[in-house]
Amino acid sequence: MILKLTPSVKNYIWGGTNLKTKWNKTSSEDKIAETWELSLNDSGPCYVCGGEYDGKPLAEVIGQDDLGANCKNFRFFPVLIKLIDSTTPLSLQVHPTDDYALKYENKYGKTEMWHIVDATDDAYIYLGFNRNVTKEQFVTALNNKTLCDLLNKVPVKPNQTYFVPSGIIHAIGGGVTLIEIQQNSDLTYRVYDYDRLGADGKPRELHINKALKVLNFGKYVIPDTSRNGLLGKCKYFAAYRYQGEQTLTFKESFASVTTLQGSIQVNGVELQRGETVFVSAGTQLNITGCGTYCLVTVEK
């Protein structure tokens, strides 16, 4: 079974216009911060686009056989895929490990991966501490509003990939469009938000006490960002970047395909830039066209 998807659309104070103008997304608002392309998360489910299940949440249409054997042992559907566009920086934040999150939040923690698809000349991300830091140094820097001085500020450009483990402090800077492949969780501990106000005119909530319990305070060395084929892999997802024709079958897991550049056809289903399909486990994928796309599955 192959199902074209309609995402949930999110807008936050840092959202941009690229997803509307360059990625075929629609919204009644001027800006779009995120689209949740493949999501069985109640906070932003995706829906079937077209066919006999048109408009139904994907979660109501698919079953365990569609997900495949590699997904049987997960408490929740393992993966969530987003397109993200930032005009201004996201908050500095951290995600807990599974052990902490399942014990205290009844949710997965979050390990995620960013594949940069567009970036302005001055675009950057924050990723991890640039030195070993104590809790006391962290709290002092937070109170003095100098926390960013303790972080790796990394210039980014298209086709780079960054893996963001749970426990690592991070933020996407302004001027970045990316595809994020992550664990199926919306659990975020916000550490610092540049003293800005939310849409309601009030400061957004911070989660300092929880963050202190899960932060990795060690120096984080930025790994090589270049990838060939495989973008990243953990027990929750494996993500690949391909261009052009492929014939693939994943017998033990579903797959999803999101077009990043140009257009492709997946078993005859047309996908323009930013469009996604869900493919049931065991279904042969015949991908044609010359576009670039991200394929996500679950591998053991």
mmCIF file of C-alpha atoms in Angstrom:
data_model
loop_
_atom_site.group_PDB
_atom_site.id
_atom_site.type_symbol
_atom_site.label_atom_id
_atom_site.label_comp_id
_atom_site.label_asym_id
_atom_site.label_seq_id
_atom_site.Cartn_x
_atom_site.Cartn_y
_atom_site.Cartn_z
ATOM 1 C CA MET A 1 0.000 0.000 0.000
ATOM 2 C CA ILE A 2 1.260 3.455 -0.946
ATOM 3 C CA LEU A 3 -0.450 6.492 0.563
ATOM 4 C CA LYS A 4 0.261 10.109 -0.262
ATOM 5 C CA LEU A 5 0.149 12.262 2.866
ATOM 6 C CA THR A 6 -1.075 15.667 3.969
ATOM 7 C CA PRO A 7 0.892 17.041 6.941
ATOM 8 C CA SER A 8 -0.147 18.900 10.037
ATOM 9 C CA VAL A 9 1.001 22.520 9.735
ATOM 10 C CA LYS A 10 2.527 24.373 12.685
ATOM 11 C CA ASN A 11 3.420 28.006 13.130
ATOM 12 C CA TYR A 12 5.620 29.390 15.883
ATOM 13 C CA ILE A 13 7.175 32.794 16.429
ATOM 14 C CA TRP A 14 10.362 31.823 14.563
ATOM 15 C CA GLY A 15 8.637 30.439 11.444
ATOM 16 C CA GLY A 16 9.458 31.540 7.891
ATOM 17 C CA THR A 17 7.875 31.717 4.441
ATOM 18 C CA ASN A 18 9.961 29.161 2.519
ATOM 19 C CA LEU A 19 7.605 26.244 3.107
ATOM 20 C CA LYS A 20 4.811 28.245 1.465
ATOM 21 C CA THR A 21 6.779 29.783 -1.389
ATOM 22 C CA LYS A 22 9.219 26.964 -2.220
ATOM 23 C CA TRP A 23 7.772 23.741 -0.775
ATOM 24 C CA ASN A 24 4.133 23.655 -1.898
ATOM 25 C CA LYS A 25 2.700 24.077 1.610
ATOM 26 C CA THR A 26 -0.510 25.950 2.349
ATOM 27 C CA SER A 27 -1.700 27.781 5.447
ATOM 28 C CA SER A 28 -4.115 30.559 6.310
ATOM 29 C CA GLU A 29 -1.223 32.261 8.129
ATOM 30 C CA ASP A 30 1.585 34.183 6.455
ATOM 31 C CA LYS A 31 4.304 31.921 7.817
ATOM 32 C CA ILE A 32 4.823 28.215 8.444
ATOM 33 C CA ALA A 33 7.358 27.012 11.002
ATOM 34 C CA GLU A 34 6.952 23.240 10.566
ATOM 35 C CA THR A 35 5.019 20.621 8.677
ATOM 36 C CA TRP A 36 4.743 17.181 10.285
ATOM 37 C CA GLU A 37 5.070 15.080 7.160
ATOM 38 C CA LEU A 38 4.945 11.584 8.639
ATOM 39 C CA SER A 39 3.331 11.688 12.053
ATOM 40 C CA LEU A 40 1.202 9.389 14.155
ATOM 41 C CA ASN A 41 1.613 11.807 17.053
ATOM 42 C CA ASP A 42 -1.614 13.170 18.543
ATOM 43 C CA SER A 43 -0.070 16.647 18.717
ATOM 44 C CA GLY A 44 0.079 16.819 14.927
ATOM 45 C CA PRO A 45 -1.061 13.775 12.918
ATOM 46 C CA CYS A 46 -0.672 13.456 9.178
ATOM 47 C CA TYR A 47 -3.571 12.516 6.907
ATOM 48 C CA VAL A 48 -4.123 10.509 3.742
ATOM 49 C CA CYS A 49 -4.316 12.609 0.584
ATOM 50 C CA GLY A 50 -6.540 11.171 -2.144
ATOM 51 C CA GLY A 51 -7.974 7.719 -2.784
ATOM 52 C CA GLU A 52 -10.490 5.798 -0.704
ATOM 53 C CA TYR A 53 -9.004 6.986 2.613
ATOM 54 C CA ASP A 54 -8.805 10.658 1.668
ATOM 55 C CA GLY A 55 -8.758 12.930 4.719
ATOM 56 C CA LYS A 56 -8.429 10.171 7.301
ATOM 57 C CA PRO A 57 -5.559 10.217 9.819
ATOM 58 C CA LEU A 58 -2.838 7.822 8.700
ATOM 59 C CA ALA A 59 -2.960 6.190 12.146
ATOM 60 C CA GLU A 60 -6.541 5.025 11.469
ATOM 61 C CA VAL A 61 -5.696 3.483 8.107
ATOM 62 C CA ILE A 62 -2.551 1.446 8.696
ATOM 63 C CA GLY A 63 -1.972 -1.608 10.899
ATOM 64 C CA GLN A 64 0.917 -3.616 12.264
ATOM 65 C CA ASP A 65 1.428 -5.465 8.988
ATOM 66 C CA ASP A 66 1.933 -2.126 7.250
ATOM 67 C CA LEU A 67 4.496 -1.062 9.854
ATOM 68 C CA GLY A 68 6.458 -4.295 9.617
ATOM 69 C CA ALA A 69 8.258 -6.604 12.017
ATOM 70 C CA ASN A 70 10.979 -4.075 12.888
ATOM 71 C CA CYS A 71 8.368 -1.875 14.595
ATOM 72 C CA LYS A 72 6.700 -4.531 16.745
ATOM 73 C CA ASN A 73 8.700 -3.935 19.903
ATOM 74 C CA PHE A 74 8.233 -0.161 20.110
ATOM 75 C CA ARG A 75 5.777 1.191 22.672
ATOM 76 C CA PHE A 76 4.897 4.017 20.242
ATOM 77 C CA PHE A 77 5.303 4.470 16.495
ATOM 78 C CA PRO A 78 9.054 5.153 16.376
ATOM 79 C CA VAL A 79 9.572 8.047 13.970
ATOM 80 C CA LEU A 80 8.348 11.561 13.238
ATOM 81 C CA ILE A 81 9.418 13.493 10.120
ATOM 82 C CA LYS A 82 9.207 17.279 9.850
ATOM 83 C CA LEU A 83 10.106 20.026 7.426
ATOM 84 C CA ILE A 84 11.308 23.069 9.385
ATOM 85 C CA ASP A 85 11.892 26.656 8.245
ATOM 86 C CA SER A 86 13.298 29.298 10.587
ATOM 87 C CA THR A 87 13.455 33.050 10.102
ATOM 88 C CA THR A 88 14.810 33.633 13.607
ATOM 89 C CA PRO A 89 16.561 31.181 15.968
ATOM 90 C CA LEU A 90 14.684 28.472 17.812
ATOM 91 C CA SER A 91 15.090 28.357 21.573
ATOM 92 C CA LEU A 92 18.086 26.639 23.121
ATOM 93 C CA GLN A 93 16.730 23.301 24.253
ATOM 94 C CA VAL A 94 17.515 19.735 25.200
ATOM 95 C CA HIS A 95 15.648 16.441 24.912
ATOM 96 C CA PRO A 96 15.769 13.685 27.555
ATOM 97 C CA THR A 97 16.804 10.095 27.048
ATOM 98 C CA ASP A 98 14.207 7.360 26.754
ATOM 99 C CA ASP A 99 14.943 6.109 30.264
ATOM 100 C CA TYR A 100 14.164 9.499 31.810
ATOM 101 C CA ALA A 101 11.251 10.373 29.523
ATOM 102 C CA LEU A 102 9.446 7.049 29.836
ATOM 103 C CA LYS A 103 9.837 7.084 33.618
ATOM 104 C CA TYR A 104 8.735 10.664 34.233
ATOM 105 C CA GLU A 105 6.751 11.735 31.136
ATOM 106 C CA ASN A 106 5.329 8.471 29.699
ATOM 107 C CA LYS A 107 6.775 9.520 26.348
ATOM 108 C CA TYR A 108 9.842 8.725 24.334
ATOM 109 C CA GLY A 109 12.859 10.945 24.706
ATOM 110 C CA LYS A 110 14.188 12.366 21.511
ATOM 111 C CA THR A 111 17.197 11.740 19.358
ATOM 112 C CA GLU A 112 16.924 13.594 16.079
ATOM 113 C CA MET A 113 18.740 14.253 12.834
ATOM 114 C CA TRP A 114 18.855 17.415 10.710
ATOM 115 C CA HIS A 115 19.537 17.380 6.996
ATOM 116 C CA ILE A 116 20.017 20.945 5.742
ATOM 117 C CA VAL A 117 18.226 21.632 2.449
ATOM 118 C CA ASP A 118 18.502 25.433 2.271
ATOM 119 C CA ALA A 119 20.418 28.065 4.217
ATOM 120 C CA THR A 120 21.287 31.731 4.002
ATOM 121 C CA ASP A 121 24.959 32.717 3.865
ATOM 122 C CA ASP A 122 25.039 33.494 7.592
ATOM 123 C CA ALA A 123 22.948 30.535 8.747
ATOM 124 C CA TYR A 124 24.094 28.492 11.743
ATOM 125 C CA ILE A 125 23.074 26.030 14.416
ATOM 126 C CA TYR A 126 24.066 25.641 18.056
ATOM 127 C CA LEU A 127 25.089 22.074 18.881
ATOM 128 C CA GLY A 128 26.574 21.021 22.197
ATOM 129 C CA PHE A 129 29.044 22.675 24.555
ATOM 130 C CA ASN A 130 32.386 23.881 23.180
ATOM 131 C CA ARG A 131 34.136 22.888 26.407
ATOM 132 C CA ASN A 132 33.481 20.761 29.490
ATOM 133 C CA VAL A 133 30.999 22.670 31.644
ATOM 134 C CA THR A 134 29.851 22.222 35.244
ATOM 135 C CA LYS A 135 26.261 22.712 36.333
ATOM 136 C CA GLU A 136 27.378 25.769 38.275
ATOM 137 C CA GLN A 137 29.027 27.314 35.202
ATOM 138 C CA PHE A 138 25.921 26.569 33.160
ATOM 139 C CA VAL A 139 23.579 28.231 35.657
ATOM 140 C CA THR A 140 25.874 31.269 35.961
ATOM 141 C CA ALA A 141 26.016 31.692 32.178
ATOM 142 C CA LEU A 142 22.251 31.313 31.962
ATOM 143 C CA ASN A 143 21.707 33.988 34.598
ATOM 144 C CA ASN A 144 24.253 36.286 32.935
ATOM 145 C CA LYS A 145 22.707 35.713 29.499
ATOM 146 C CA THR A 146 26.047 34.428 28.167
ATOM 147 C CA LEU A 147 25.028 30.801 27.618
ATOM 148 C CA CYS A 148 25.615 31.008 23.862
ATOM 149 C CA ASP A 149 29.316 31.666 24.554
ATOM 150 C CA LEU A 150 29.591 28.109 25.925
ATOM 151 C CA LEU A 151 28.132 26.481 22.800
ATOM 152 C CA ASN A 152 29.398 25.305 19.431
ATOM 153 C CA LYS A 153 28.066 27.819 16.897
ATOM 154 C CA VAL A 154 28.285 25.934 13.604
ATOM 155 C CA PRO A 155 27.848 27.564 10.164
ATOM 156 C CA VAL A 156 25.640 25.394 7.963
ATOM 157 C CA LYS A 157 25.008 24.960 4.258
ATOM 158 C CA PRO A 158 22.792 22.692 2.135
ATOM 159 C CA ASN A 159 23.400 18.921 2.075
ATOM 160 C CA GLN A 160 25.042 18.806 5.489
ATOM 161 C CA THR A 161 23.662 16.379 8.074
ATOM 162 C CA TYR A 162 23.788 16.733 11.856
ATOM 163 C CA PHE A 163 22.852 13.997 14.313
ATOM 164 C CA VAL A 164 21.523 15.403 17.597
ATOM 165 C CA PRO A 165 21.596 12.843 20.423
ATOM 166 C CA SER A 166 19.354 13.189 23.459
ATOM 167 C CA GLY A 167 21.059 15.185 26.210
ATOM 168 C CA ILE A 168 22.855 17.554 23.808
ATOM 169 C CA ILE A 169 21.859 21.225 24.017
ATOM 170 C CA HIS A 170 20.989 22.626 20.590
ATOM 171 C CA ALA A 171 19.099 25.162 18.520
ATOM 172 C CA ILE A 172 18.446 25.828 14.847
ATOM 173 C CA GLY A 173 19.467 29.363 13.899
ATOM 174 C CA GLY A 174 17.634 31.733 11.591
ATOM 175 C CA GLY A 175 17.727 31.288 7.819
ATOM 176 C CA VAL A 176 17.666 27.466 7.833
ATOM 177 C CA THR A 177 15.320 25.058 6.075
ATOM 178 C CA LEU A 178 15.797 21.390 6.898
ATOM 179 C CA ILE A 179 14.186 17.997 7.084
ATOM 180 C CA GLU A 180 14.187 16.592 10.605
ATOM 181 C CA ILE A 181 13.934 12.871 11.237
ATOM 182 C CA GLN A 182 13.363 12.204 14.924
ATOM 183 C CA GLN A 183 11.907 9.876 17.473
ATOM 184 C CA ASN A 184 8.145 10.155 17.731
ATOM 185 C CA SER A 185 8.077 12.625 20.610
ATOM 186 C CA ASP A 186 7.166 16.267 21.162
ATOM 187 C CA LEU A 187 9.047 16.370 24.471
ATOM 188 C CA THR A 188 11.323 19.423 24.664
ATOM 189 C CA TYR A 189 12.945 21.126 27.641
ATOM 190 C CA ARG A 190 13.416 24.779 26.710
ATOM 191 C CA VAL A 191 16.497 26.292 28.330
ATOM 192 C CA TYR A 192 16.803 29.829 26.919
ATOM 193 C CA ASP A 193 14.622 31.833 24.545
ATOM 194 C CA TYR A 194 16.582 35.092 24.139
ATOM 195 C CA ASP A 195 14.103 36.923 26.412
ATOM 196 C CA ARG A 196 11.588 37.214 23.592
ATOM 197 C CA LEU A 197 7.825 37.100 23.950
ATOM 198 C CA GLY A 198 5.482 34.471 22.575
ATOM 199 C CA ALA A 199 2.439 35.081 20.416
ATOM 200 C CA ASP A 200 0.447 35.823 23.590
ATOM 201 C CA GLY A 201 2.809 38.627 24.566
ATOM 202 C CA LYS A 202 4.296 36.643 27.462
ATOM 203 C CA PRO A 203 7.683 34.911 27.798
ATOM 204 C CA ARG A 204 7.555 31.294 26.703
ATOM 205 C CA GLU A 205 7.875 28.666 29.429
ATOM 206 C CA LEU A 206 11.341 27.438 30.344
ATOM 207 C CA HIS A 207 12.150 24.031 31.847
ATOM 208 C CA ILE A 208 15.453 24.643 33.614
ATOM 209 C CA ASN A 209 15.087 22.136 36.466
ATOM 210 C CA LYS A 210 14.242 19.291 34.124
ATOM 211 C CA ALA A 211 16.997 20.291 31.707
ATOM 212 C CA LEU A 212 19.603 20.180 34.470
ATOM 213 C CA LYS A 213 18.713 16.520 35.070
ATOM 214 C CA VAL A 214 19.244 15.423 31.457
ATOM 215 C CA LEU A 215 21.910 17.722 29.982
ATOM 216 C CA ASN A 216 25.236 16.285 28.852
ATOM 217 C CA PHE A 217 27.742 18.872 30.120
ATOM 218 C CA GLY A 218 30.746 17.413 28.347
ATOM 219 C CA LYS A 219 32.469 19.030 25.376
ATOM 220 C CA TYR A 220 30.711 18.014 22.161
ATOM 221 C CA VAL A 221 32.867 17.456 19.097
ATOM 222 C CA ILE A 222 30.983 18.092 15.860
ATOM 223 C CA PRO A 223 31.231 14.965 13.662
ATOM 224 C CA ASP A 224 31.764 14.951 9.915
ATOM 225 C CA THR A 225 28.628 16.330 8.256
ATOM 226 C CA SER A 226 29.106 14.872 4.791
ATOM 227 C CA ARG A 227 27.108 11.769 3.919
ATOM 228 C CA ASN A 228 26.815 9.488 0.918
ATOM 229 C CA GLY A 229 23.473 7.699 0.740
ATOM 230 C CA LEU A 230 22.943 6.905 4.422
ATOM 231 C CA LEU A 231 22.313 10.159 6.313
ATOM 232 C CA GLY A 232 21.951 8.673 9.763
ATOM 233 C CA LYS A 233 20.794 5.623 11.644
ATOM 234 C CA CYS A 234 19.682 4.655 15.142
ATOM 235 C CA LYS A 235 17.259 2.023 16.428
ATOM 236 C CA TYR A 236 14.306 4.330 15.716
ATOM 237 C CA PHE A 237 15.063 5.224 12.111
ATOM 238 C CA ALA A 238 17.439 4.977 9.193
ATOM 239 C CA ALA A 239 17.429 7.877 6.708
ATOM 240 C CA TYR A 240 18.838 7.887 3.190
ATOM 241 C CA ARG A 241 19.251 10.608 0.572
ATOM 242 C CA TYR A 242 18.931 9.468 -3.048
ATOM 243 C CA GLN A 243 18.642 11.077 -6.439
ATOM 244 C CA GLY A 244 16.984 9.567 -9.476
ATOM 245 C CA GLU A 245 15.726 6.073 -10.105
ATOM 246 C CA GLN A 246 15.724 3.367 -7.450
ATOM 247 C CA THR A 247 14.026 0.000 -7.020
ATOM 248 C CA LEU A 248 13.849 -0.927 -3.334
ATOM 249 C CA THR A 249 11.953 -3.277 -1.029
ATOM 250 C CA PHE A 250 11.946 -3.141 2.766
ATOM 251 C CA LYS A 251 10.428 -6.437 3.864
ATOM 252 C CA GLU A 252 10.578 -5.817 7.616
ATOM 253 C CA SER A 253 9.594 -2.153 7.830
ATOM 254 C CA PHE A 254 7.466 0.575 6.321
ATOM 255 C CA ALA A 255 9.218 3.294 4.362
ATOM 256 C CA SER A 256 8.461 6.933 3.679
ATOM 257 C CA VAL A 257 9.715 9.088 0.820
ATOM 258 C CA THR A 258 9.870 12.912 0.907
ATOM 259 C CA THR A 259 10.958 14.888 -2.144
ATOM 260 C CA LEU A 260 13.674 17.473 -1.438
ATOM 261 C CA GLN A 261 14.384 18.807 -4.927
ATOM 262 C CA GLY A 262 12.565 18.455 -8.237
ATOM 263 C CA SER A 263 9.902 15.786 -8.595
ATOM 264 C CA ILE A 264 9.714 11.984 -8.600
ATOM 265 C CA GLN A 265 7.147 9.233 -9.010
ATOM 266 C CA VAL A 266 6.792 6.422 -6.479
ATOM 267 C CA ASN A 267 4.941 3.530 -8.111
ATOM 268 C CA GLY A 268 3.266 6.113 -10.309
ATOM 269 C CA VAL A 269 2.366 8.510 -7.463
ATOM 270 C CA GLU A 270 3.643 11.977 -8.347
ATOM 271 C CA LEU A 271 5.601 13.785 -5.627
ATOM 272 C CA GLN A 272 6.548 17.436 -5.976
ATOM 273 C CA ARG A 273 9.038 19.115 -3.678
ATOM 274 C CA GLY A 274 7.982 18.722 -0.051
ATOM 275 C CA GLU A 275 5.459 15.941 -0.634
ATOM 276 C CA THR A 276 5.582 12.605 1.200
ATOM 277 C CA VAL A 277 4.263 9.068 0.786
ATOM 278 C CA PHE A 278 3.927 6.208 3.254
ATOM 279 C CA VAL A 279 4.783 2.760 1.897
ATOM 280 C CA SER A 280 3.705 -0.435 3.672
ATOM 281 C CA ALA A 281 6.317 -3.009 4.673
ATOM 282 C CA GLY A 282 7.113 -5.468 1.896
ATOM 283 C CA THR A 283 5.928 -3.204 -0.924
ATOM 284 C CA GLN A 284 8.395 -2.804 -3.756
ATOM 285 C CA LEU A 285 9.214 0.824 -4.456
ATOM 286 C CA ASN A 286 9.752 1.761 -8.083
ATOM 287 C CA ILE A 287 11.029 5.340 -7.972
ATOM 288 C CA THR A 288 11.412 7.225 -11.235
ATOM 289 C CA GLY A 289 12.261 10.799 -12.156
ATOM 290 C CA CYS A 290 15.417 12.805 -11.532
ATOM 291 C CA GLY A 291 14.516 14.506 -8.238
ATOM 292 C CA THR A 292 16.306 14.240 -4.895
ATOM 293 C CA TYR A 293 14.482 12.644 -1.965
ATOM 294 C CA CYS A 294 14.805 11.400 1.584
ATOM 295 C CA LEU A 295 13.803 7.814 2.314
ATOM 296 C CA VAL A 296 13.192 6.780 5.921
ATOM 297 C CA THR A 297 12.693 3.286 7.288
ATOM 298 C CA VAL A 298 13.422 1.281 10.455
ATOM 299 C CA GLU A 299 16.344 -1.126 10.411
ATOM 300 C CA LYS A 300 17.727 -3.526 12.994
#
